[in-house]
Short mmCIF file of C-alpha atoms in Angstrom, two decimals:
data_model
loop_
_atom_site.label_atom_id
_atom_site.label_comp_id
_atom_site.label_asym_id
_atom_site.label_seq_id
_atom_site.Cartn_x
_atom_site.Cartn_y
_atom_site.Cartn_z
CA MET A 1 88.86 96.53 124.10
CA ARG A 2 92.21 96.50 122.79
CA PHE A 3 94.60 97.57 125.73
CA PHE A 4 96.83 94.84 127.85
CA THR A 5 99.75 95.82 130.49
CA LYS A 6 103.17 95.42 129.28
CA THR A 7 104.19 93.29 132.38
CA ALA A 8 101.24 90.62 131.19
CA ARG A 9 103.37 90.59 127.52
CA ILE A 10 104.04 87.09 126.14
CA LEU A 11 107.14 85.46 127.53
CA CYS A 12 108.41 84.15 124.34
CA ALA A 13 111.21 81.97 122.99
CA GLY A 14 113.35 83.09 120.43
CA ILE A 15 112.74 82.89 116.62
CA THR A 16 114.37 85.34 114.48
CA GLY A 17 115.53 85.23 110.87
CA ILE A 18 112.66 84.68 109.45
CA ILE A 19 112.68 86.48 106.48
CA LEU A 20 109.68 86.76 103.04
CA MET A 21 112.20 84.91 100.81
CA THR A 22 113.03 82.22 103.10
CA TRP A 23 110.17 80.84 104.67
CA LEU A 24 110.17 77.19 105.09
CA LEU A 25 106.74 75.91 106.23
CA PRO A 26 104.90 73.01 104.58
CA ALA A 27 101.71 73.72 102.45
CA PHE A 28 98.43 73.28 103.76
CA SER A 29 95.46 73.02 102.38
CA LEU A 30 91.38 72.75 103.74
CA SER A 31 89.50 71.97 100.44
CA ALA A 32 87.44 68.43 100.65
CA SER A 33 88.37 67.89 97.36
CA ALA A 34 91.18 68.70 94.56
CA ARG A 35 89.97 71.47 91.88
CA THR A 36 90.47 71.00 88.41
CA GLU A 37 90.21 73.19 85.12
CA GLN A 38 90.08 72.51 81.27
CA LYS A 39 93.67 72.95 79.70
CA LEU A 40 94.04 73.32 76.10
CA ILE A 41 96.58 70.53 75.05
CA GLY A 42 96.21 70.55 71.26
CA TYR A 43 94.19 70.41 68.24
CA ARG A 44 92.21 67.37 66.40
CA GLY A 45 94.15 67.18 63.01
CA ASP A 46 97.60 68.15 64.50
CA VAL A 47 98.85 64.94 64.60
CA ASN A 48 102.59 65.58 64.83
CA GLN A 49 102.04 67.96 67.17
CA ASP A 50 103.61 70.87 65.76
CA SER A 51 100.97 73.43 66.81
CA THR A 52 99.66 73.88 63.12
CA VAL A 53 96.97 71.58 61.37
CA ASP A 54 98.32 70.95 57.77
CA LEU A 55 99.46 68.53 54.55
CA THR A 56 102.06 67.55 56.99
CA ASP A 57 99.69 65.96 59.34
CA ALA A 58 97.18 64.16 56.56
CA LEU A 59 100.39 62.64 54.45
CA LEU A 60 101.50 61.52 58.17
CA LEU A 61 98.08 60.03 59.23
CA GLN A 62 97.98 58.27 55.37
CA SER A 63 101.04 56.82 56.63
CA ILE A 64 99.76 55.34 59.73
CA LEU A 65 96.74 53.84 57.80
CA LEU A 66 98.47 52.61 55.13
CA THR A 67 101.37 50.74 57.61
CA GLU A 68 99.97 47.72 59.10
CA GLY A 69 100.60 47.84 63.03
CA GLU A 70 101.78 51.76 63.05
CA GLN A 71 99.61 53.86 65.57
CA PRO A 72 100.30 57.43 66.68
CA LYS A 73 101.81 58.10 69.62
CA PRO A 74 99.46 57.19 72.58
CA ASP A 75 99.53 60.63 73.68
CA ALA A 76 98.73 61.78 70.13
CA PHE A 77 95.88 59.41 69.37
CA CYS A 78 93.20 61.91 70.30
CA PHE A 79 94.66 64.62 68.09
CA SER A 80 94.07 61.92 65.30
CA ASP A 81 90.34 60.57 66.28
CA LEU A 82 89.06 63.28 64.56
CA ASN A 83 85.60 61.55 64.44
CA LYS A 84 85.65 60.93 68.08
CA ASP A 85 84.82 56.76 67.86
CA GLU A 86 88.02 55.97 69.15
CA GLY A 87 89.51 54.31 66.60
CA LEU A 88 91.52 55.46 63.13
CA ASP A 89 90.12 55.14 59.95
CA ALA A 90 89.78 56.41 56.38
CA ARG A 91 87.08 58.77 57.94
CA ASP A 92 89.38 60.20 59.83
CA LEU A 93 91.27 61.20 57.06
CA THR A 94 89.17 62.63 55.08
CA ILE A 95 87.58 65.20 58.10
CA LEU A 96 91.44 66.12 57.86
CA LYS A 97 91.99 66.51 54.45
CA ARG A 98 88.53 68.82 54.54
CA VAL A 99 90.18 71.26 57.28
CA VAL A 100 93.21 71.35 55.55
CA GLU A 101 91.71 72.20 52.49
CA THR A 102 88.88 74.28 53.52
CA HIS A 103 91.72 76.20 56.06
CA ALA A 104 89.00 75.38 58.82
CA GLU A 105 89.09 76.33 62.59
CA PRO A 106 90.67 73.07 63.78
CA GLU A 107 88.84 71.60 66.82
CA PRO A 108 90.62 72.06 70.01
CA VAL A 109 91.10 69.47 72.45
CA TYR A 110 90.75 70.38 76.28
CA GLN A 111 92.09 68.06 79.11
CA GLU A 112 90.35 68.17 82.34
CA THR A 113 93.71 68.86 84.90
CA GLU A 114 94.03 69.67 88.68
CA ILE A 115 94.79 72.73 90.24
CA PRO A 116 97.67 72.52 92.69
CA ASP A 117 96.41 74.48 96.12
CA PRO A 118 98.38 77.42 96.08
CA VAL A 119 101.67 77.06 98.34
CA PRO A 120 101.07 79.60 101.53
CA VAL A 121 104.14 81.53 102.67
CA PRO A 122 104.92 80.76 106.01
CA ALA A 123 104.28 83.25 108.47
CA PRO A 124 106.71 85.95 109.67
CA ILE A 125 105.11 86.68 112.57
CA ARG A 126 106.46 83.30 113.83
CA ALA A 127 109.28 85.52 114.94
CA LEU A 128 107.58 86.69 117.66
CA ALA A 129 106.42 83.10 118.90
CA PRO A 130 102.77 83.85 118.98
CA ALA A 131 100.67 81.51 120.92
CA LEU A 132 97.77 80.88 118.55
CA PRO A 133 98.84 79.60 114.97
CA SER A 134 97.37 81.82 111.74
CA THR A 135 97.11 78.89 109.29
CA GLY A 136 95.14 75.86 108.61
CA ALA A 137 92.29 74.42 110.79
CA ARG A 138 92.69 75.39 114.38
CA LYS A 139 90.44 75.41 117.03
CA ILE A 140 90.05 77.54 120.68
CA LEU A 141 88.42 76.78 124.08
CA LEU A 142 85.73 79.61 124.89
CA VAL A 143 84.28 79.71 128.52
CA SER A 144 81.41 81.65 129.41
CA VAL A 145 81.92 82.70 132.80
CA ASP A 146 78.94 83.72 135.67
CA PHE A 147 80.12 84.67 139.39
CA PRO A 148 77.43 84.09 142.10
CA ASP A 149 77.02 87.75 142.32
CA CYS A 150 77.21 88.71 138.54
CA SER A 151 75.83 86.84 135.66
CA ASP A 152 74.41 86.50 132.20
CA GLU A 153 70.82 88.47 132.34
CA GLN A 154 70.10 86.66 128.95
CA GLU A 155 71.15 83.07 130.28
CA TYR A 156 72.83 82.10 126.79
CA SER A 157 73.60 78.64 126.49
CA ALA A 158 77.02 76.90 125.87
CA GLU A 159 75.47 76.01 122.36
CA GLN A 160 73.97 79.54 121.51
CA ILE A 161 77.19 81.07 122.24
CA LYS A 162 78.95 78.56 120.35
CA GLU A 163 76.60 79.49 117.21
CA ILE A 164 76.99 83.63 118.07
CA ALA A 165 81.07 82.75 118.04
CA PHE A 166 82.17 80.15 115.71
CA GLY A 167 78.66 79.83 113.44
CA PRO A 168 79.00 79.46 109.54
CA ALA A 169 79.21 82.21 106.98
CA ASP A 170 76.14 84.05 106.36
CA PRO A 171 75.60 86.86 104.13
CA SER A 172 71.98 87.43 104.86
CA SER A 173 72.68 87.49 108.81
CA ARG A 174 71.72 90.87 110.33
CA PHE A 175 75.01 91.08 111.42
CA TYR A 176 77.25 90.35 108.98
CA PRO A 177 80.19 90.28 108.04
CA LEU A 178 80.40 90.14 111.76
CA GLU A 179 78.06 87.20 112.15
CA SER A 180 80.85 84.85 113.95
CA ILE A 181 84.66 84.79 114.58
CA THR A 182 84.89 81.94 112.24
CA ALA A 183 83.16 83.57 109.16
CA TYR A 184 85.24 86.70 109.84
CA TYR A 185 88.45 85.18 109.69
CA GLY A 186 87.50 82.50 106.99
CA ARG A 187 86.96 85.70 104.70
CA ALA A 188 90.16 87.16 105.65
CA SER A 189 92.39 84.62 105.53
CA TYR A 190 90.71 83.56 101.94
CA GLY A 191 90.14 80.52 103.01
CA ARG A 192 93.44 79.92 104.86
CA LEU A 193 92.28 80.24 108.71
CA HIS A 194 89.56 77.96 109.30
CA LEU A 195 89.26 78.92 113.22
CA THR A 196 86.80 77.22 115.41
CA GLY A 197 86.11 76.36 119.19
CA ASP A 198 83.79 74.70 121.63
CA VAL A 199 82.35 76.57 124.45
CA TYR A 200 81.57 75.56 128.06
CA LYS A 201 79.70 77.40 130.73
CA TYR A 202 81.25 78.05 134.21
CA THR A 203 80.23 79.49 137.53
CA ALA A 204 83.09 80.91 139.48
CA ASN A 205 83.35 80.05 143.57
CA ALA A 206 83.63 83.82 144.25
CA GLY A 207 82.46 87.18 143.36
CA VAL A 208 83.80 89.07 140.19
CA ASP A 209 85.85 91.76 142.68
CA VAL A 210 87.66 89.00 144.24
CA TYR A 211 89.42 88.39 140.75
CA ALA A 212 89.89 91.73 139.97
CA GLU A 213 93.19 92.28 141.36
CA HIS A 214 94.61 88.82 139.66
CA PRO A 215 92.57 87.38 137.02
CA GLU A 216 95.10 84.82 136.48
CA TYR A 217 93.50 83.38 139.80
CA LEU A 218 89.85 83.28 138.08
CA ILE A 219 92.16 81.53 134.78
CA GLY A 220 93.58 78.90 137.15
CA GLU A 221 90.14 78.10 138.72
CA ILE A 222 88.60 77.54 135.53
CA MET A 223 91.25 75.06 133.73
CA TYR A 224 91.28 72.82 137.41
CA ALA A 225 87.76 72.77 137.46
CA LEU A 226 87.19 72.12 133.95
CA ASP A 227 90.09 69.45 133.85
CA PRO A 228 87.94 66.52 134.54
CA THR A 229 85.76 67.49 131.34
CA VAL A 230 87.81 69.02 128.80
CA ASN A 231 90.63 67.43 126.90
CA TYR A 232 92.84 70.37 126.30
CA GLN A 233 95.07 68.50 124.18
CA GLU A 234 92.51 69.34 121.05
CA TYR A 235 93.57 73.23 121.91
CA ASP A 236 96.89 72.48 120.99
CA SER A 237 96.89 72.47 117.45
CA ASP A 238 100.80 72.69 116.91
CA ARG A 239 101.60 70.38 119.58
CA ASN A 240 103.87 72.35 121.59
CA LEU A 241 102.34 71.42 124.81
CA ILE A 242 100.82 74.80 124.84
CA LEU A 243 97.40 75.55 125.15
CA ASP A 244 96.81 77.84 121.95
CA THR A 245 94.34 80.43 123.18
CA LEU A 246 91.80 80.14 125.91
CA LEU A 247 89.07 82.81 125.47
CA VAL A 248 87.31 83.88 128.91
CA HIS A 249 84.03 85.62 128.13
CA LEU A 250 82.48 87.29 131.60
CA PRO A 251 79.06 89.00 131.49
CA ALA A 252 78.29 92.52 130.94
CA ALA A 253 77.45 93.59 134.35
CA ALA A 254 81.02 92.13 135.47
CA ASN A 255 81.93 96.29 133.21
CA PRO A 256 78.49 98.03 133.03
CA GLU A 257 79.80 100.84 132.54
CA MET A 258 81.86 100.02 129.69
CA ASN A 259 85.34 101.52 131.19
CA VAL A 260 88.14 101.19 129.76
CA GLU A 261 89.92 101.43 132.89
CA SER A 262 88.21 98.15 133.94
CA PRO A 263 90.05 95.31 134.92
CA TRP A 264 87.44 93.36 132.50
CA TRP A 265 87.71 95.38 129.37
CA PRO A 266 88.89 92.83 126.92
CA CYS A 267 92.38 92.18 126.58
CA SER A 268 94.54 89.52 125.25
CA TYR A 269 98.15 88.73 127.28
CA LYS A 270 99.90 85.77 128.71
CA PRO A 271 99.14 85.17 132.30
CA PHE A 272 101.16 83.25 134.78
CA VAL A 273 99.27 80.01 135.76
CA MET A 274 100.62 77.13 137.97
CA GLY A 275 100.36 73.65 136.51
CA PHE A 276 99.71 71.57 133.61
CA PHE A 277 96.45 70.52 132.52
CA ASP A 278 96.25 67.40 130.01
CA ARG A 279 100.10 67.97 130.31
CA LEU A 280 99.81 71.41 128.44
CA ARG A 281 100.73 74.79 130.21
CA VAL A 282 98.38 77.88 129.63
CA GLY A 283 99.07 80.05 126.82
CA ASN A 284 97.90 83.19 125.81
CA VAL A 285 94.31 83.84 127.10
CA CYS A 286 91.82 86.96 125.81
CA ILE A 287 89.72 87.59 128.69
CA GLY A 288 86.93 90.52 129.40
CA SER A 289 83.27 91.44 129.62
CA TRP A 290 80.98 91.87 126.65
CA ASP A 291 77.16 92.24 126.34
CA LEU A 292 76.23 88.95 124.57
CA SER A 293 73.04 90.53 123.12
CA ASP A 294 75.35 92.74 121.35
CA GLN A 295 76.22 90.05 118.76
CA ALA A 296 78.43 91.98 116.09
CA GLY A 297 80.29 93.89 119.03
CA PHE A 298 81.04 90.45 120.54
CA VAL A 299 82.33 89.02 117.47
CA SER A 300 84.39 92.06 116.72
CA THR A 301 85.66 91.93 120.04
CA TRP A 302 87.14 88.97 120.22
CA THR A 303 88.44 88.89 116.74
CA HIS A 304 90.48 91.93 117.63
CA GLU A 305 91.91 89.92 120.82
CA LEU A 306 92.43 86.68 118.71
CA GLY A 307 94.24 88.92 116.01
CA HIS A 308 96.77 89.78 119.39
CA ALA A 309 96.84 85.98 120.16
CA MET A 310 98.26 85.41 116.51
CA GLY A 311 100.71 88.28 117.18
CA LEU A 312 99.16 91.20 115.51
CA PRO A 313 99.79 94.31 117.31
CA ASP A 314 97.77 97.51 117.92
CA TYR A 315 97.94 100.47 115.65
CA TYR A 316 95.90 103.00 117.86
CA TYR A 317 97.96 105.31 120.11
CA TYR A 318 98.49 104.41 123.75
CA VAL A 319 99.56 107.35 124.73
CA ASN A 320 99.76 111.06 123.42
CA PRO A 321 97.11 110.90 120.39
CA ILE A 322 97.19 112.89 117.77
CA GLY A 323 94.17 113.80 116.15
CA ASP A 324 91.50 111.28 116.38
CA GLY A 325 93.79 109.13 118.44
CA ASP A 326 93.71 106.88 115.65
CA GLY A 327 96.97 104.87 114.21
CA LEU A 328 95.57 104.71 111.00
CA PRO A 329 93.46 107.80 110.31
CA GLY A 330 90.41 108.18 107.72
CA GLU A 331 88.66 105.42 106.19
CA ALA A 332 91.19 103.79 104.99
CA GLY A 333 92.61 103.60 108.62
CA MET A 334 89.37 101.57 109.68
CA VAL A 335 90.76 98.34 109.76
CA MET A 336 90.10 95.63 112.93
CA MET A 337 93.79 96.15 114.56
CA ASP A 338 93.18 99.90 114.89
CA ASP A 339 89.02 100.61 115.34
CA ALA A 340 88.21 97.18 115.82
CA LEU A 341 86.34 97.04 112.82
CA GLY A 342 86.50 96.41 108.88
CA ASP A 343 89.26 93.97 107.40
CA LEU A 344 92.66 93.36 107.91
CA THR A 345 95.34 95.03 106.36
CA ALA A 346 97.98 93.42 103.45
CA PHE A 347 100.37 94.00 106.36
CA ASP A 348 98.11 91.73 109.01
CA LYS A 349 97.81 89.06 106.17
CA LEU A 350 101.47 89.15 105.03
CA MET A 351 102.64 88.55 108.70
CA VAL A 352 100.36 85.94 109.47
CA GLY A 353 100.62 83.67 105.95
CA TRP A 354 97.57 84.25 104.59
CA TYR A 355 99.73 84.98 101.02
CA ALA A 356 100.96 82.35 98.75
CA ALA A 357 104.15 82.06 96.67
CA GLY A 358 103.45 84.64 93.68
CA GLU A 359 100.56 86.61 95.33
CA VAL A 360 103.09 89.47 96.77
CA GLN A 361 104.42 91.08 93.86
CA PHE A 362 107.88 92.60 94.38
CA TYR A 363 108.92 96.10 92.67
CA SER A 364 112.72 95.68 92.04
CA GLY A 365 113.32 98.74 90.12
CA GLY A 366 112.79 100.40 86.57
CA THR A 367 109.47 100.64 85.77
CA MET A 368 107.24 98.04 86.74
CA THR A 369 103.27 97.68 85.95
CA PHE A 370 101.33 95.61 87.95
CA THR A 371 97.92 93.90 88.64
CA ILE A 372 96.34 93.21 91.90
CA PRO A 373 92.58 91.73 92.98
CA SER A 374 90.49 93.54 95.80
CA SER A 375 92.09 92.44 98.88
CA GLN A 376 88.24 91.26 100.37
CA HIS A 377 88.12 89.11 97.31
CA ALA A 378 91.41 87.67 96.82
CA PRO A 379 95.06 87.98 98.20
CA GLY A 380 97.43 90.00 96.02
CA CYS A 381 99.46 93.57 96.91
CA ILE A 382 102.91 95.01 95.82
CA MET A 383 105.86 94.84 97.86
CA ILE A 384 108.48 97.72 97.48
CA PRO A 385 111.44 97.41 99.47
CA LYS A 386 113.94 99.39 101.04
CA GLY A 387 117.27 98.89 98.94
CA ASP A 388 117.62 95.14 98.67
CA ALA A 389 116.22 94.06 101.44
CA PHE A 390 112.86 91.89 100.43
CA GLY A 391 112.51 90.20 104.38
CA ALA A 392 109.07 90.90 105.50
CA LEU A 393 110.47 91.65 108.85
CA SER A 394 112.49 94.91 107.80
CA GLU A 395 111.25 98.36 106.36
CA TYR A 396 108.89 98.51 102.98
CA PHE A 397 105.56 99.73 101.75
CA LEU A 398 102.63 97.49 100.54
CA VAL A 399 100.48 99.01 98.04
CA GLU A 400 96.89 97.10 98.12
CA TYR A 401 93.54 97.77 96.61
CA VAL A 402 90.90 98.07 98.93
CA THR A 403 86.76 98.19 98.36
CA ALA A 404 84.14 98.89 100.24
CA ASP A 405 82.41 95.06 100.52
CA GLU A 406 83.10 91.76 102.38
CA ASN A 407 84.76 92.45 105.57
CA ASN A 408 84.43 95.99 104.73
CA ARG A 409 80.67 96.47 104.14
CA PHE A 410 79.58 97.22 107.61
CA GLY A 411 80.64 98.03 111.01
CA THR A 412 79.35 98.14 114.78
CA PHE A 413 78.92 101.32 116.34
CA GLY A 414 76.82 101.58 119.71
CA GLY A 415 75.42 97.77 118.03
CA ILE A 416 73.84 99.38 115.44
CA MET A 417 75.47 98.08 112.09
CA ALA A 418 76.36 100.58 109.52
CA PRO A 419 78.53 101.01 106.33
CA PHE A 420 81.57 102.98 107.30
CA MET A 421 83.31 103.63 103.99
CA GLN A 422 82.29 106.01 101.48
CA HIS A 423 85.29 105.87 99.18
CA GLU A 424 87.24 102.76 97.67
CA GLY A 425 91.04 102.51 96.10
CA VAL A 426 94.55 102.17 96.68
CA ARG A 427 95.97 101.80 100.08
CA VAL A 428 99.84 102.53 100.63
CA LEU A 429 101.24 101.25 103.75
CA HIS A 430 104.57 102.21 105.53
CA CYS A 431 105.57 99.08 107.49
CA ASP A 432 108.63 98.47 109.83
CA ALA A 433 108.44 95.24 111.02
CA GLU A 434 111.81 94.95 112.55
CA VAL A 435 111.84 92.57 115.46
CA THR A 436 113.59 93.22 118.50
CA PHE A 437 114.13 91.48 121.87
CA GLU A 438 112.65 93.12 125.24
CA GLU A 439 112.93 91.87 128.50
CA TRP A 440 109.66 90.02 128.05
CA GLY A 441 110.81 88.32 124.53
CA PRO A 442 110.47 89.13 121.26
CA GLU A 443 108.92 91.94 120.00
CA PHE A 444 107.99 94.35 117.13
CA LYS A 445 110.67 97.12 117.69
CA TRP A 446 108.61 99.83 116.42
CA GLY A 447 105.56 98.95 118.17
CA ASN A 448 103.46 100.47 120.74
CA TYR A 449 104.86 98.62 123.99
CA SER A 450 108.71 98.56 122.94
CA SER A 451 111.24 100.53 124.69
CA HIS A 452 112.61 101.39 121.58
CA TYR A 453 108.88 103.12 120.33
CA ASP A 454 109.25 107.32 120.97
CA SER A 455 106.03 108.08 122.48
CA SER A 456 105.19 111.25 120.61
CA ASN A 457 104.16 108.79 117.99
CA LEU A 458 105.91 110.85 115.55
CA LYS A 459 108.63 108.80 114.54
CA GLN A 460 109.06 105.07 113.51
CA ARG A 461 106.12 102.72 113.69
CA VAL A 462 105.04 98.89 112.82
CA LEU A 463 102.40 100.65 110.64
CA ARG A 464 101.47 104.01 109.08
CA LEU A 465 99.17 104.95 106.48
CA VAL A 466 100.46 107.03 103.52
CA SER A 467 97.58 109.71 103.12
CA SER A 468 95.51 111.39 100.72
CA LYS A 469 94.52 114.12 102.44
CA ARG A 470 91.22 113.03 102.05
CA SER A 471 89.58 109.66 102.31
CA GLY A 472 93.40 107.50 102.89
CA PHE A 473 92.52 106.25 99.57
CA PHE A 474 94.13 106.72 96.16
CA GLU A 475 91.62 107.00 92.92
CA GLU A 476 92.45 105.53 89.52
CA GLY A 477 94.56 108.21 88.07
CA ARG A 478 96.28 109.56 91.50
CA THR A 479 100.35 109.30 92.03
CA ILE A 480 101.96 108.92 95.18
CA ASP A 481 105.71 110.48 95.41
CA ALA A 482 107.79 111.55 98.03
CA SER A 483 105.57 114.58 98.21
CA ARG A 484 102.85 112.51 99.99
CA GLU A 485 102.59 112.40 104.04
CA HIS A 486 104.81 109.27 104.85
CA PHE A 487 105.85 108.38 101.65
CA GLY A 488 109.25 108.52 102.76
CA TRP A 489 111.90 105.88 104.15
CA TYR A 490 112.70 106.11 108.13
CA GLY A 491 115.89 108.56 108.78
CA GLU A 492 118.45 108.18 111.21
CA ASP A 493 116.63 111.03 113.40
CA GLY A 494 113.43 108.31 113.19
CA PHE A 495 111.45 110.68 111.01
CA ASP A 496 109.61 109.30 107.26
CA THR A 497 111.50 112.05 105.34
CA VAL A 498 114.11 110.33 103.06
CA ASP A 499 112.85 110.10 99.71
CA PRO A 500 112.51 106.28 98.89
CA GLY A 501 112.77 107.64 95.08
CA VAL A 502 110.17 105.86 93.38
CA THR A 503 106.27 107.41 92.07
CA ILE A 504 103.44 104.80 92.40
CA ARG A 505 100.67 105.55 89.75
CA VAL A 506 97.32 103.99 90.20
CA ASP A 507 96.87 103.24 86.44
CA ARG A 508 93.10 101.75 86.11
CA ILE A 509 90.37 100.43 88.60
CA ALA A 510 87.62 98.24 87.09
CA ASP A 511 86.51 94.71 87.24
CA GLY A 512 87.87 94.28 90.70
CA MET A 513 91.25 94.71 89.41
CA CYS A 514 93.63 97.43 90.00
CA THR A 515 96.69 98.48 87.93
CA VAL A 516 99.51 100.26 89.11
CA THR A 517 102.88 101.47 87.57
CA VAL A 518 105.69 102.12 89.97
CA SER A 519 108.88 103.78 88.58
CA ASP A 520 112.18 104.91 90.05
CA GLY A 521 112.10 109.12 89.57
CA LYS A 522 109.15 111.43 89.44
CA ALA A 523 106.06 110.92 87.06
CA ALA A 524 106.38 113.16 84.19
#
């Protein structure tokens, strides 16, 4: 489902030096209309606007009424018009004197003000030059392929496939939270990615095995065949003359045994396809076989692969698996880019630009207390940098609060939807997002494919889970310090054994919020 060969990796143009504190992309908004709130601007009777209602205000209003032509400042008129009849006279003064004499609570004045959309932090993942932009409104092309000797037995129409892949969010669906790719990413991104698509059906010219050695032949055939019908420029949302992503779905019969070694096991990669199509080159391709009747599995599979199209790596081990083979073990490690279920981690969301300014809180030394929301409901996390390196493409810890709802509510297991999280709490991620240049382009230095990576899986990795020795979550009252597995910086030998010199304490979890204190030195 998630494997793709090293020789098929994306050949990228170099984009480096993108760090958390210097993101420069413009803000975006997907809202149809501006949001507003009622903001307290003062109190009726506070004529001089000094935030108190007293005798001074009464004397000032009396002077205004007795002086011909004199009026309060325009922005103070509403504070002087105590009976709200849009005029000033003795009745207003009488009411004001009564308020002052009786020490009554003055009436607050509210004004409807526009709430600015949060300014998103541009995606550090751009340093890897991914094909599919990860924020804003994006549309991909999905082609469902049949072969003369291998076809979809259920004969789904293009409209039915589009509903499965790109239908609206529906919490009442029996496949929720995998009711569609669009719905999943809408929740995961807090509405900051609206990923939709169009679906076309195509029957290949030859049998399925003809293309097994060279899938790019099939991809090129599809592109040329649909060229008269499809305007490919609709799928180049960033206008870089590269198709954002082509999703090629093959019938389940192309890999009937669900064999991971099959050429049609789902993967995401950059193929070499000759030609230009509406002046565009083919960019990333997600291709593979899956049973459309397994809707949740279909959505989970392609959601994972589209994560790769956005630049996110796998977290499971490719070789020499440790334990169960998962890179992020336990319940806290059940995430989309590891097990193809559950929500994306705070690291993923940071990388792809789903946090706005201020939503990532930084520990800068001493004792600091933070409050963060559930990552499944609102954006927010804590970054503990290594030294003064606050960059997102460096080494740091991320602290997030995770709950067993929204995209974590259910997962798919052999076509059956079932809950997979019995615990909730704080998840601490050890991140090392350093970028290096490999022969095929920029890459996470400590990702599975990198030539720098140690295949024992015991040294530097892009992402590790700080272990609680139970579920992987830390509940209220728990403390995390250097005695915890993986809560250490990487040393020169590559092992995470360097004491970070900080302690994290989970103070309180209630009402969808979590309070965490980070301090230098050991907790008492």
